[in-house]
Coordinates of N, CA and C in Angstrom, one line a residue:
M1 N 46.0 -84.0 76.9 CA 45.4 -82.6 77.4 C 44.4 -82.2 76.4
I2 N 43.5 -81.5 76.8 CA 42.4 -80.8 76.0 C 42.6 -79.3 75.9
T3 N 42.8 -78.8 74.6 CA 43.0 -77.4 74.4 C 41.7 -76.7 73.9
L4 N 41.4 -75.7 74.4 CA 40.2 -74.8 74.2 C 40.8 -73.8 73.3
K5 N 40.1 -73.7 72.0 CA 40.7 -72.8 70.9 C 39.9 -71.4 71.1
S6 N 40.9 -70.5 70.6 CA 40.3 -69.1 70.5 C 39.4 -68.9 69.3
A7 N 38.6 -67.8 69.0 CA 37.9 -67.6 67.7 C 38.8 -67.7 66.6
R8 N 40.0 -67.0 66.8 CA 40.7 -66.9 65.6 C 41.4 -68.3 65.2
E9 N 41.7 -69.3 66.3 CA 42.1 -70.4 66.0 C 41.2 -71.3 65.3
I10 N 39.9 -71.1 65.6 CA 38.6 -71.9 65.0 C 38.6 -71.4 63.6
E11 N 38.6 -70.2 63.4 CA 38.5 -69.8 62.0 C 39.6 -70.1 61.1
S12 N 40.9 -70.3 61.6 CA 41.9 -71.1 60.9 C 41.6 -72.4 60.7
M13 N 41.1 -73.1 61.5 CA 40.7 -74.5 61.4 C 39.5 -74.6 60.2
R14 N 38.7 -73.6 60.3 CA 37.7 -73.5 59.4 C 38.1 -73.3 57.9
E15 N 39.2 -72.6 57.9 CA 39.8 -72.4 56.5 C 40.5 -73.6 56.0
S16 N 41.0 -74.3 56.9 CA 41.5 -75.7 56.6 C 40.6 -76.7 56.1
G17 N 39.5 -76.6 56.8 CA 38.3 -77.4 56.6 C 37.7 -77.1 55.2
K18 N 37.6 -75.9 54.9 CA 37.1 -75.6 53.7 C 37.8 -76.1 52.5
L19 N 39.2 -76.2 52.5 CA 40.0 -76.8 51.4 C 39.7 -78.3 51.5
L20 N 39.5 -78.9 52.7 CA 39.3 -80.4 52.8 C 38.1 -80.6 52.2
A21 N 37.0 -79.8 52.4 CA 35.7 -80.2 51.9 C 35.7 -79.9 50.3
D22 N 36.5 -79.1 49.9 CA 36.5 -78.8 48.3 C 37.2 -80.0 47.7
V23 N 38.2 -80.6 48.4 CA 38.8 -81.9 47.9 C 37.8 -82.9 47.7
H24 N 36.8 -83.2 48.8 CA 36.0 -84.2 48.6 C 34.9 -83.8 47.6
I25 N 34.5 -82.6 47.5 CA 33.5 -82.1 46.5 C 33.9 -82.5 45.1
H26 N 35.3 -82.3 44.9 CA 35.8 -82.7 43.6 C 35.9 -84.1 43.4
L27 N 36.2 -84.9 44.4 CA 36.2 -86.4 44.4 C 34.8 -87.0 43.9
R28 N 33.8 -86.3 44.0 CA 32.5 -86.8 43.5 C 32.5 -87.1 42.0
D29 N 33.2 -86.3 41.3 CA 33.3 -86.4 39.8 C 34.5 -87.4 39.5
F30 N 35.5 -87.2 40.3 CA 36.7 -88.2 40.0 C 36.3 -89.6 40.2
I31 N 35.7 -90.0 41.3 CA 35.6 -91.4 41.7 C 34.5 -92.1 40.7
K32 N 34.8 -93.0 40.1 CA 33.9 -93.8 39.1 C 34.7 -95.1 38.8
P33 N 34.0 -96.1 38.3 CA 34.4 -97.4 37.9 C 35.7 -97.4 37.1
G34 N 36.6 -98.1 37.4 CA 37.9 -98.2 36.6 C 38.9 -97.3 37.3
V35 N 38.6 -96.3 38.0 CA 39.7 -95.4 38.7 C 40.2 -96.2 39.9
T36 N 41.4 -96.3 40.3 CA 42.1 -96.9 41.4 C 42.1 -96.0 42.6
S37 N 42.2 -96.5 43.9 CA 42.2 -95.7 44.9 C 43.7 -95.2 44.9
W38 N 44.7 -95.6 44.4 CA 46.0 -95.0 44.3 C 45.9 -93.7 43.5
E39 N 45.1 -93.8 42.2 CA 44.8 -92.5 41.5 C 44.1 -91.5 42.3
I40 N 43.2 -91.9 43.3 CA 42.4 -91.1 44.2 C 43.5 -90.3 45.1
D41 N 44.4 -91.2 45.8 CA 45.3 -90.6 46.5 C 46.4 -89.5 46.0
Q42 N 46.7 -89.9 44.7 CA 47.5 -88.9 44.0 C 46.8 -87.7 43.8
F43 N 45.4 -87.9 43.2 CA 44.7 -86.7 42.9 C 44.5 -85.7 44.2
V44 N 44.4 -86.4 45.3 CA 44.3 -85.7 46.6 C 45.4 -84.9 47.1
Q45 N 46.5 -85.6 46.8 CA 47.8 -85.0 47.3 C 48.2 -83.8 46.5
H46 N 47.9 -83.9 45.2 CA 48.2 -82.8 44.3 C 47.2 -81.6 44.5
F47 N 45.9 -81.9 44.7 CA 45.0 -80.9 45.0 C 45.4 -80.1 46.3
I48 N 45.6 -80.8 47.3 CA 46.0 -80.1 48.6 C 47.2 -79.3 48.4
E49 N 48.3 -79.8 48.0 CA 49.6 -79.2 47.8 C 49.5 -77.9 46.9
S50 N 48.7 -78.0 45.7 CA 48.5 -77.0 45.0 C 47.9 -75.9 45.5
R51 N 47.2 -75.9 46.4 CA 46.6 -74.9 47.2 C 47.1 -74.6 48.5
G52 N 48.4 -75.0 48.7 CA 49.1 -74.5 49.8 C 49.0 -75.3 51.2
G53 N 48.3 -76.4 51.0 CA 48.2 -77.4 52.0 C 49.1 -78.4 52.2
I54 N 49.1 -79.1 53.5 CA 50.0 -80.2 53.6 C 49.1 -81.6 53.9
P55 N 49.2 -82.4 53.1 CA 48.5 -83.9 53.4 C 49.1 -84.5 54.7
A56 N 48.5 -84.2 55.8 CA 49.1 -84.4 57.2 C 49.2 -85.7 57.6
Q57 N 48.6 -86.8 56.8 CA 48.5 -88.1 57.2 C 50.0 -88.7 56.8
I58 N 50.6 -88.0 55.7 CA 51.8 -88.7 55.2 C 53.0 -88.5 56.2
G59 N 53.5 -89.6 56.8 CA 54.5 -89.6 57.7 C 53.9 -89.9 59.1
F60 N 52.6 -89.7 59.3 CA 52.1 -89.7 60.7 C 52.2 -91.3 61.1
E61 N 53.1 -91.5 62.1 CA 53.3 -92.8 62.6 C 53.8 -93.8 61.5
G62 N 54.6 -93.2 60.6 CA 55.1 -94.1 59.5 C 54.1 -94.3 58.2
Y63 N 52.9 -93.7 58.3 CA 52.0 -93.9 57.2 C 52.5 -93.1 56.0
K64 N 52.3 -93.8 54.8 CA 52.9 -93.4 53.7 C 52.0 -92.5 52.7
Y65 N 50.7 -92.5 52.8 CA 49.7 -91.9 51.9 C 49.0 -90.8 52.4
A66 N 48.5 -90.0 51.5 CA 47.8 -88.7 51.7 C 46.4 -89.0 52.2
T67 N 45.8 -90.2 52.0 CA 44.5 -90.7 52.2 C 44.5 -92.0 52.8
C68 N 43.3 -92.3 53.5 CA 43.0 -93.8 53.8 C 41.8 -94.0 52.9
C69 N 41.9 -95.1 52.0 CA 40.8 -95.5 51.1 C 40.4 -96.7 51.4
S70 N 39.3 -96.9 52.2 CA 38.8 -98.2 52.7 C 37.5 -98.6 51.8
I71 N 37.6 -99.8 51.4 CA 36.7 -100.2 50.3 C 35.9 -101.4 50.9
N72 N 34.4 -101.2 50.9 CA 33.4 -102.3 51.1 C 33.7 -102.7 52.6
D73 N 34.3 -104.0 52.9 CA 34.3 -104.5 54.2 C 35.4 -103.9 55.0
E74 N 36.2 -103.0 54.7 CA 37.3 -102.4 55.3 C 36.8 -101.2 56.0
I75 N 37.0 -101.3 57.3 CA 36.4 -100.3 58.3 C 37.1 -99.2 58.2
C76 N 38.4 -99.0 58.2 CA 39.2 -97.7 58.1 C 40.8 -98.1 57.8
H77 N 41.5 -97.0 57.4 CA 42.8 -97.1 57.3 C 43.2 -98.2 56.1
G78 N 42.4 -98.1 55.1 CA 42.8 -98.8 53.9 C 44.0 -98.2 53.1
F79 N 44.8 -98.9 52.6 CA 45.9 -98.4 51.8 C 45.5 -98.1 50.4
P80 N 45.8 -97.0 49.8 CA 45.5 -96.8 48.5 C 46.3 -97.9 47.5
R81 N 45.7 -98.4 46.5 CA 46.1 -99.4 45.7 C 45.8 -99.3 44.3
K82 N 46.5 -100.1 43.5 CA 46.3 -99.9 42.0 C 45.3 -100.9 41.4
K83 N 44.5 -101.4 42.2 CA 43.3 -102.3 41.7 C 42.1 -101.4 41.3
P84 N 41.7 -101.5 40.1 CA 40.4 -100.5 39.7 C 39.3 -100.8 40.6
L85 N 38.5 -99.7 40.9 CA 37.2 -99.8 41.6 C 36.2 -100.3 40.6
K86 N 35.2 -101.2 41.1 CA 34.1 -101.7 40.2 C 32.8 -101.0 40.5
S87 N 31.9 -101.1 39.5 CA 30.5 -100.5 39.9 C 30.0 -101.4 41.0
G88 N 29.5 -100.7 41.9 CA 28.8 -101.5 43.1 C 29.6 -101.3 44.4
D89 N 30.8 -100.7 44.3 CA 31.7 -100.7 45.3 C 31.4 -99.4 46.2
L90 N 31.7 -99.4 47.5 CA 31.5 -98.4 48.4 C 32.9 -98.2 49.0
I91 N 33.4 -96.9 48.6 CA 34.7 -96.4 49.1 C 34.6 -95.2 50.1
K92 N 35.4 -95.3 51.2 CA 35.4 -94.3 52.2 C 36.8 -93.6 52.0
V93 N 37.0 -92.3 51.9 CA 38.1 -91.5 51.7 C 38.3 -90.6 52.7
D94 N 39.4 -90.9 53.7 CA 39.6 -90.2 54.9 C 40.9 -89.4 54.6
M95 N 41.0 -88.1 55.1 CA 42.2 -87.3 54.9 C 42.3 -86.2 56.0
V96 N 43.5 -85.8 56.2 CA 43.8 -84.7 57.2 C 44.5 -83.8 56.7
I97 N 44.3 -82.5 56.7 CA 45.0 -81.3 56.0 C 45.6 -80.3 57.0
D98 N 46.7 -79.9 56.9 CA 47.3 -78.8 57.6 C 47.6 -77.8 56.6
L99 N 46.8 -76.7 57.0 CA 46.8 -75.5 56.2 C 47.4 -74.3 57.1
N100 N 48.6 -73.8 56.8 CA 49.1 -72.9 57.6 C 49.1 -73.2 59.2
G101 N 49.4 -74.5 59.6 CA 49.4 -74.8 61.0 C 48.0 -75.2 61.4
A102 N 46.9 -75.0 60.7 CA 45.6 -75.3 61.2 C 45.3 -76.8 60.6
I103 N 44.7 -77.8 61.4 CA 44.4 -79.1 61.2 C 42.9 -79.4 60.9
S104 N 42.6 -80.1 59.9 CA 41.2 -80.4 59.8 C 41.3 -81.9 59.2
D105 N 40.1 -82.7 59.5 CA 40.1 -84.1 59.3 C 38.6 -84.3 59.0
S106 N 38.4 -85.2 57.9 CA 37.1 -85.6 57.5 C 37.2 -86.8 56.6
C107 N 36.1 -87.6 56.7 CA 35.9 -88.8 55.8 C 34.6 -88.7 55.1
W108 N 34.6 -88.9 53.8 CA 33.2 -89.0 53.1 C 33.2 -90.3 52.4
A109 N 32.0 -90.9 52.3 CA 31.9 -92.1 51.7 C 31.3 -91.8 50.2
Y110 N 31.7 -92.7 49.2 CA 31.3 -92.4 47.8 C 30.7 -93.9 47.3
A111 N 29.7 -93.8 46.6 CA 29.1 -95.0 45.8 C 29.8 -95.0 44.5
V112 N 30.2 -96.1 44.2 CA 30.9 -96.2 42.8 C 29.9 -96.9 41.9
G113 N 29.7 -96.1 40.8 CA 28.7 -96.4 39.7 C 27.4 -96.8 40.4
D114 N 26.9 -97.8 39.8 CA 25.4 -98.2 40.3 C 25.6 -99.3 41.6
V115 N 25.1 -98.8 42.6 CA 25.3 -99.7 43.8 C 24.0 -100.2 44.2
S116 N 24.0 -101.2 45.2 CA 22.7 -101.9 45.5 C 22.1 -100.9 46.7
T117 N 20.8 -101.4 47.0 CA 20.1 -100.7 48.0 C 20.6 -100.8 49.3
E118 N 21.4 -101.9 49.5 CA 22.1 -102.1 50.7 C 23.1 -101.1 50.9
V119 N 23.8 -100.7 50.0 CA 24.8 -99.7 50.0 C 24.1 -98.3 50.3
I120 N 23.1 -98.1 49.4 CA 22.5 -96.6 49.6 C 21.9 -96.7 51.0
D121 N 21.2 -97.6 51.7 CA 20.7 -97.5 53.0 C 21.7 -97.2 54.0
L122 N 22.9 -98.0 53.7 CA 23.8 -98.0 54.7 C 24.4 -96.6 54.8
M123 N 24.6 -96.0 53.8 CA 25.2 -94.7 53.5 C 24.4 -93.7 54.2
D124 N 23.0 -93.8 54.0 CA 22.1 -93.0 54.5 C 22.1 -93.0 55.9
V125 N 22.0 -94.2 56.7 CA 22.0 -94.3 58.0 C 23.3 -93.8 58.6
T126 N 24.4 -93.9 58.0 CA 25.6 -93.5 58.7 C 25.7 -92.0 58.6
K127 N 25.3 -91.5 57.5 CA 25.3 -89.9 57.4 C 24.3 -89.3 58.6
K128 N 23.1 -89.9 58.5 CA 22.1 -89.5 59.6 C 22.6 -89.6 61.0
A129 N 23.4 -90.7 61.3 CA 23.9 -90.8 62.5 C 25.0 -89.9 63.0
L130 N 25.7 -89.6 61.9 CA 26.8 -88.6 62.2 C 26.0 -87.1 62.6
Y131 N 25.1 -86.9 61.9 CA 24.4 -85.5 62.3 C 23.6 -85.7 63.6
L132 N 23.1 -86.6 63.9 CA 22.6 -86.8 65.2 C 23.6 -86.7 66.3
G133 N 24.7 -87.1 66.0 CA 25.8 -87.0 67.1 C 26.3 -85.7 67.1
I134 N 26.3 -85.0 66.0 CA 26.8 -83.4 66.0 C 25.7 -82.7 66.7
E135 N 24.3 -83.1 66.5 CA 23.4 -82.2 67.3 C 23.6 -82.2 68.8
Q136 N 24.2 -83.2 69.3 CA 24.4 -83.3 70.7 C 25.7 -82.5 71.2
A137 N 26.5 -82.1 70.4 CA 27.7 -81.5 70.6 C 27.5 -79.9 71.0
Q138 N 26.8 -79.9 72.1 CA 26.4 -78.6 72.8 C 27.2 -78.4 74.0
I139 N 27.4 -77.0 74.3 CA 28.1 -76.8 75.6 C 27.1 -77.2 76.6
G140 N 27.7 -77.9 77.6 CA 27.1 -78.4 78.9 C 26.7 -79.8 78.8
N141 N 26.5 -80.5 77.4 CA 26.2 -81.8 77.1 C 27.5 -82.6 77.5
R142 N 27.3 -84.0 77.5 CA 28.5 -84.9 77.9 C 28.9 -85.7 76.5
I143 N 30.1 -86.2 76.6 CA 30.4 -86.9 75.4 C 29.5 -88.1 75.2
G144 N 29.1 -88.8 76.4 CA 28.2 -89.8 76.1 C 26.8 -89.5 75.5
D145 N 26.4 -88.2 75.4 CA 25.2 -87.8 74.7 C 25.6 -88.0 73.2
I146 N 26.7 -87.8 72.8 CA 26.9 -87.9 71.2 C 26.9 -89.4 71.0
G147 N 27.6 -90.2 71.6 CA 27.7 -91.7 71.4 C 26.4 -92.4 71.3
H148 N 25.7 -91.9 72.5 CA 24.3 -92.6 72.7 C 23.4 -92.1 71.6
A149 N 23.4 -91.2 71.1 CA 22.4 -90.6 69.8 C 22.9 -91.4 68.7
I150 N 24.2 -91.6 68.4 CA 24.6 -92.5 67.3 C 24.3 -93.8 67.5
Q151 N 24.6 -94.4 68.6 CA 24.4 -95.9 68.7 C 22.9 -96.2 68.7
T152 N 22.0 -95.4 69.4 CA 20.6 -95.6 69.4 C 20.0 -95.7 68.0
Y153 N 20.3 -94.7 67.3 CA 19.8 -94.6 65.9 C 20.2 -95.7 65.1
A154 N 21.5 -96.0 65.1 CA 22.1 -97.1 64.1 C 21.5 -98.4 64.5
E155 N 21.5 -98.6 65.8 CA 21.1 -100.2 66.2 C 19.5 -100.3 66.0
Q156 N 18.8 -99.2 66.1 CA 17.4 -99.3 65.9 C 17.0 -99.6 64.5
K157 N 18.0 -99.2 63.5 CA 17.8 -99.5 62.1 C 18.3 -100.8 61.8
G158 N 19.1 -101.5 62.8 CA 19.6 -102.9 62.5 C 21.0 -102.9 62.1
Y159 N 21.7 -101.9 62.3 CA 23.1 -101.8 62.0 C 24.1 -101.9 63.3
G160 N 25.4 -102.1 63.0 CA 26.4 -102.2 64.0 C 27.2 -100.9 64.1
V161 N 27.6 -100.7 65.4 CA 28.5 -99.4 65.6 C 29.8 -99.8 66.0
V162 N 30.9 -99.6 65.2 CA 32.2 -100.0 65.5 C 32.6 -99.4 66.8
R163 N 33.2 -100.2 67.7 CA 33.7 -99.6 69.0 C 35.3 -99.5 69.0
D164 N 36.0 -100.1 68.1 CA 37.5 -100.0 68.2 C 38.2 -98.7 67.6
F165 N 37.3 -97.9 66.9 CA 37.8 -96.6 66.3 C 36.9 -95.6 66.6
I166 N 37.3 -94.5 67.2 CA 36.4 -93.4 67.8 C 37.0 -92.0 67.3
G167 N 36.2 -91.0 67.5 CA 36.4 -89.7 67.3 C 37.5 -89.3 68.3
H168 N 37.8 -87.8 68.3 CA 39.0 -87.4 69.1 C 39.0 -85.8 68.9
G169 N 39.7 -85.3 70.1 CA 40.1 -83.9 69.7 C 41.0 -83.8 68.6
I170 N 41.0 -82.4 68.2 CA 41.8 -82.2 67.0 C 42.3 -80.7 67.2
G171 N 43.6 -80.4 66.8 CA 44.3 -79.2 66.7 C 44.7 -78.8 68.1
P172 N 46.0 -78.4 68.2 CA 47.0 -78.2 67.0 C 47.6 -79.5 66.4
T173 N 47.4 -80.6 67.0 CA 47.9 -81.8 66.3 C 46.7 -82.6 66.0
M174 N 47.0 -83.8 65.3 CA 45.8 -84.6 64.6 C 45.0 -85.3 65.6
H175 N 45.6 -85.9 66.6 CA 44.8 -86.8 67.6 C 45.1 -86.3 69.0
E176 N 44.0 -85.7 69.6 CA 44.2 -85.1 71.1 C 43.0 -85.6 71.9
D177 N 43.2 -85.4 73.2 CA 41.9 -85.5 74.1 C 40.9 -84.5 73.6
P178 N 39.7 -84.8 73.8 CA 39.2 -86.1 74.4 C 38.8 -87.1 73.5
A179 N 38.6 -88.4 73.9 CA 38.2 -89.4 73.0 C 36.6 -89.3 73.0
I180 N 36.2 -89.6 71.7 CA 34.8 -89.4 71.3 C 34.1 -90.7 70.8
P181 N 33.6 -91.5 71.6 CA 33.1 -93.0 71.2 C 31.8 -92.7 70.6
H182 N 31.5 -93.5 69.7 CA 30.3 -93.4 68.9 C 29.1 -94.4 69.5
Y183 N 29.3 -94.7 70.7 CA 28.3 -95.5 71.4 C 28.4 -95.0 72.9
G184 N 27.5 -95.4 73.7 CA 27.6 -95.1 75.2 C 26.1 -94.7 75.8
Q185 N 26.3 -94.1 76.9 CA 25.2 -93.8 77.7 C 25.1 -92.2 77.8
A186 N 23.9 -91.7 77.6 CA 23.5 -90.4 77.7 C 23.9 -89.9 79.1
G187 N 24.4 -88.7 79.3 CA 24.7 -88.2 80.6 C 25.9 -88.6 81.3
R188 N 26.7 -89.3 80.6 CA 28.0 -89.9 81.0 C 29.0 -89.4 80.4
G189 N 30.2 -89.2 81.0 CA 31.4 -88.6 80.3 C 31.6 -87.2 80.5
L190 N 33.0 -86.8 79.9 CA 33.2 -85.3 80.1 C 32.3 -84.4 79.5
R191 N 32.1 -83.3 80.3 CA 31.2 -82.3 79.9 C 31.9 -81.4 78.8
L192 N 31.1 -81.1 77.7 CA 31.6 -80.2 76.7 C 31.8 -78.8 76.9
K193 N 32.9 -78.1 76.5 CA 33.0 -76.7 76.9 C 33.1 -76.1 75.6
E194 N 32.9 -74.6 75.6 CA 33.1 -73.8 74.5 C 34.6 -73.9 74.1
G195 N 34.8 -73.9 72.9 CA 36.2 -73.8 72.4 C 36.9 -75.2 72.2
M196 N 36.2 -76.3 72.5 CA 36.7 -77.6 72.2 C 36.5 -77.8 70.7
T197 N 37.5 -78.5 70.0 CA 37.4 -78.8 68.6 C 37.6 -80.4 68.6
I198 N 36.6 -80.9 68.1 CA 36.7 -82.5 68.0 C 36.2 -83.1 66.7
T199 N 36.4 -84.4 66.3 CA 35.9 -85.1 65.3 C 34.7 -86.1 65.8
I200 N 33.8 -86.2 64.9 CA 32.8 -87.2 65.1 C 32.8 -88.1 63.8
E201 N 32.9 -89.3 64.0 CA 33.2 -90.1 62.8 C 32.7 -91.5 62.9
P202 N 31.4 -91.8 62.9 CA 30.9 -93.0 63.2 C 31.2 -94.0 62.0
M203 N 31.5 -95.1 62.3 CA 31.7 -96.2 61.4 C 30.7 -97.3 61.6
I204 N 29.7 -97.5 60.6 CA 28.5 -98.3 60.8 C 28.5 -99.3 60.0
T205 N 28.3 -100.6 60.3 CA 28.2 -101.9 59.6 C 26.9 -102.5 59.4
T206 N 26.8 -103.3 58.3 CA 25.7 -104.0 58.0 C 25.6 -105.3 58.8
G207 N 26.5 -105.8 59.5 CA 26.7 -107.0 60.3 C 27.2 -106.7 61.8
T208 N 28.2 -107.4 62.1 CA 28.8 -107.4 63.4 C 29.7 -106.0 63.4
W209 N 29.7 -105.5 64.6 CA 30.6 -104.3 64.7 C 32.0 -104.8 65.0
K210 N 32.3 -106.0 65.1 CA 33.6 -106.4 65.6 C 34.5 -106.5 64.3
M211 N 35.8 -106.2 64.5 CA 36.7 -106.1 63.6 C 37.8 -107.1 63.6
K212 N 38.5 -107.2 62.4 CA 39.8 -107.9 62.4 C 40.8 -107.1 61.7
M213 N 42.2 -107.3 62.1 CA 43.3 -106.6 61.5 C 43.9 -107.2 60.4
D214 N 44.2 -106.4 59.3 CA 45.1 -106.9 58.2 C 46.6 -107.0 58.7
P215 N 47.3 -108.0 58.3 CA 48.8 -108.0 58.6 C 49.4 -106.9 58.4
N216 N 49.0 -105.9 57.5 CA 49.7 -104.8 57.4 C 50.0 -103.8 58.6
G217 N 49.1 -104.1 59.6 CA 48.9 -103.5 60.9 C 48.3 -102.1 60.9
W218 N 47.6 -101.9 59.8 CA 46.9 -100.6 59.7 C 45.4 -100.9 59.4
T219 N 45.1 -101.6 58.4 CA 43.8 -101.8 57.8 C 42.9 -102.6 58.6
A220 N 41.6 -102.1 59.2 CA 40.7 -103.0 59.6 C 39.6 -103.4 59.0
Y221 N 39.2 -104.6 59.1 CA 38.1 -105.3 58.4 C 36.9 -105.6 59.4
T222 N 35.7 -105.6 58.8 CA 34.5 -106.4 59.6 C 34.8 -107.7 59.7
Q223 N 34.6 -108.4 60.8 CA 34.9 -109.8 61.0 C 33.9 -110.7 60.1
D224 N 32.8 -110.2 59.9 CA 32.1 -111.1 59.1 C 31.9 -110.7 57.6
G225 N 32.8 -109.9 57.2 CA 32.9 -109.4 55.7 C 31.6 -108.6 55.3
G226 N 30.8 -108.0 56.3 CA 29.9 -107.2 56.1 C 30.4 -105.7 55.6
L227 N 29.6 -105.0 54.9 CA 29.9 -103.7 54.6 C 30.1 -102.8 55.8
C228 N 30.9 -101.7 55.5 CA 31.2 -100.7 56.6 C 31.2 -99.3 55.9
C229 N 30.5 -98.3 56.4 CA 30.3 -96.9 55.8 C 31.0 -96.0 57.0
Q230 N 31.5 -94.8 56.6 CA 31.9 -93.8 57.5 C 31.8 -92.5 57.0
Y231 N 31.3 -91.5 57.8 CA 31.4 -90.1 57.6 C 31.9 -89.5 58.8
E232 N 32.7 -88.4 58.6 CA 33.4 -87.7 59.5 C 33.3 -86.2 59.4
H233 N 33.2 -85.4 60.3 CA 33.3 -84.1 60.3 C 34.3 -83.6 61.5
S234 N 35.0 -82.5 61.2 CA 35.6 -81.7 62.5 C 34.7 -80.6 62.8
L235 N 34.4 -80.4 64.1 CA 33.6 -79.3 64.5 C 34.1 -78.6 65.7
A236 N 33.6 -77.4 66.0 CA 33.9 -76.6 67.0 C 32.7 -76.4 68.0
I237 N 32.9 -76.6 69.3 CA 31.9 -76.4 70.4 C 31.8 -74.8 70.6
T238 N 30.7 -74.3 70.1 CA 30.6 -72.8 70.4 C 29.3 -72.6 71.2
K239 N 29.2 -71.3 71.6 CA 28.0 -70.8 72.3 C 26.7 -70.8 71.4
D240 N 27.0 -70.8 70.1 CA 25.9 -70.7 69.2 C 25.6 -72.3 68.6
G241 N 26.1 -73.3 69.4 CA 26.0 -74.7 69.1 C 27.2 -75.3 68.2
P242 N 27.0 -76.5 67.8 CA 28.3 -77.0 67.1 C 28.5 -76.5 65.7
K243 N 29.7 -76.1 65.5 CA 30.0 -75.5 64.0 C 31.0 -76.3 63.4
I244 N 30.4 -77.0 62.1 CA 31.1 -77.9 61.5 C 32.2 -77.0 60.6
M245 N 33.4 -77.6 60.7 CA 34.5 -76.9 60.0 C 35.0 -77.4 58.7
T246 N 34.5 -78.6 58.4 CA 34.9 -79.4 57.2 C 33.8 -79.5 56.3
S247 N 33.2 -78.4 55.9 CA 32.1 -78.4 54.8 C 32.1 -77.0 54.2
Q248 N 31.5 -76.8 53.1 CA 31.3 -75.5 52.5 C 29.7 -75.3 52.4
G249 N 29.1 -75.3 53.3 CA 27.7 -75.1 53.5 C 26.9 -76.1 52.8
E250 N 27.5 -77.3 52.8 CA 26.7 -78.5 52.1 C 26.2 -79.6 53.2
E251 N 26.1 -79.1 54.3 CA 25.8 -80.3 55.5 C 24.6 -80.9 55.1
G252 N 24.9 -82.4 55.2 CA 23.6 -83.3 54.8 C 23.6 -83.6 53.3
T253 N 24.5 -82.9 52.5 CA 24.4 -83.4 51.0 C 25.3 -84.3 50.6
Y254 N 26.6 -84.0 50.9 CA 27.8 -84.7 50.4 C 27.8 -84.9 49.1

């Protein structure tokens, strides 16, 4: 079921999103060679809880961690672990926060130390693809317009667009209707309405978009071992256009 949010509910989600963005901003200085994704997860959990929030991923369908930390060829849902990051790695940190009942969800990517031009270019294309999708999140547009903008841009640049994991409605629970694919045809799909709150979270690959699953049942990898990058925002559909709720006025910078 799709729930349309009031201005008050959207403002509450925005406050949750500000906290989430603050975590990500602090991770910029925390993430460096030698740090483990386990330490990142512990940092995030403490940061959220010390500011009155709840790391909402803990316990979700049995998941045990505050974050998903996906490295290099991991597409998403990577478990935090105690292996140190090395210079050249690409890590994506995804988290969900519940602040006074308001949910926010965002993933940012981080370059670890000195990275290759391949990593830099992939991060740049993924970020731009996200914002092209967000630009289409207008009242009266259709869900297919979002996916089409992302897919067209990424594929023109020579990258793959993951099909198996997509964006979604959000609030008052973590995953709600509608589904938001990052591929598709313009002018197709559900029409967007004022008050919808959704995530857009493209996962862009240097090779095939096809994935394989880890035996842990959670972590997805690229089939060919190519890199994958992801950026994600939660946003509200408003009469004034899409309003990003998981930022602190730093759209486009990360």
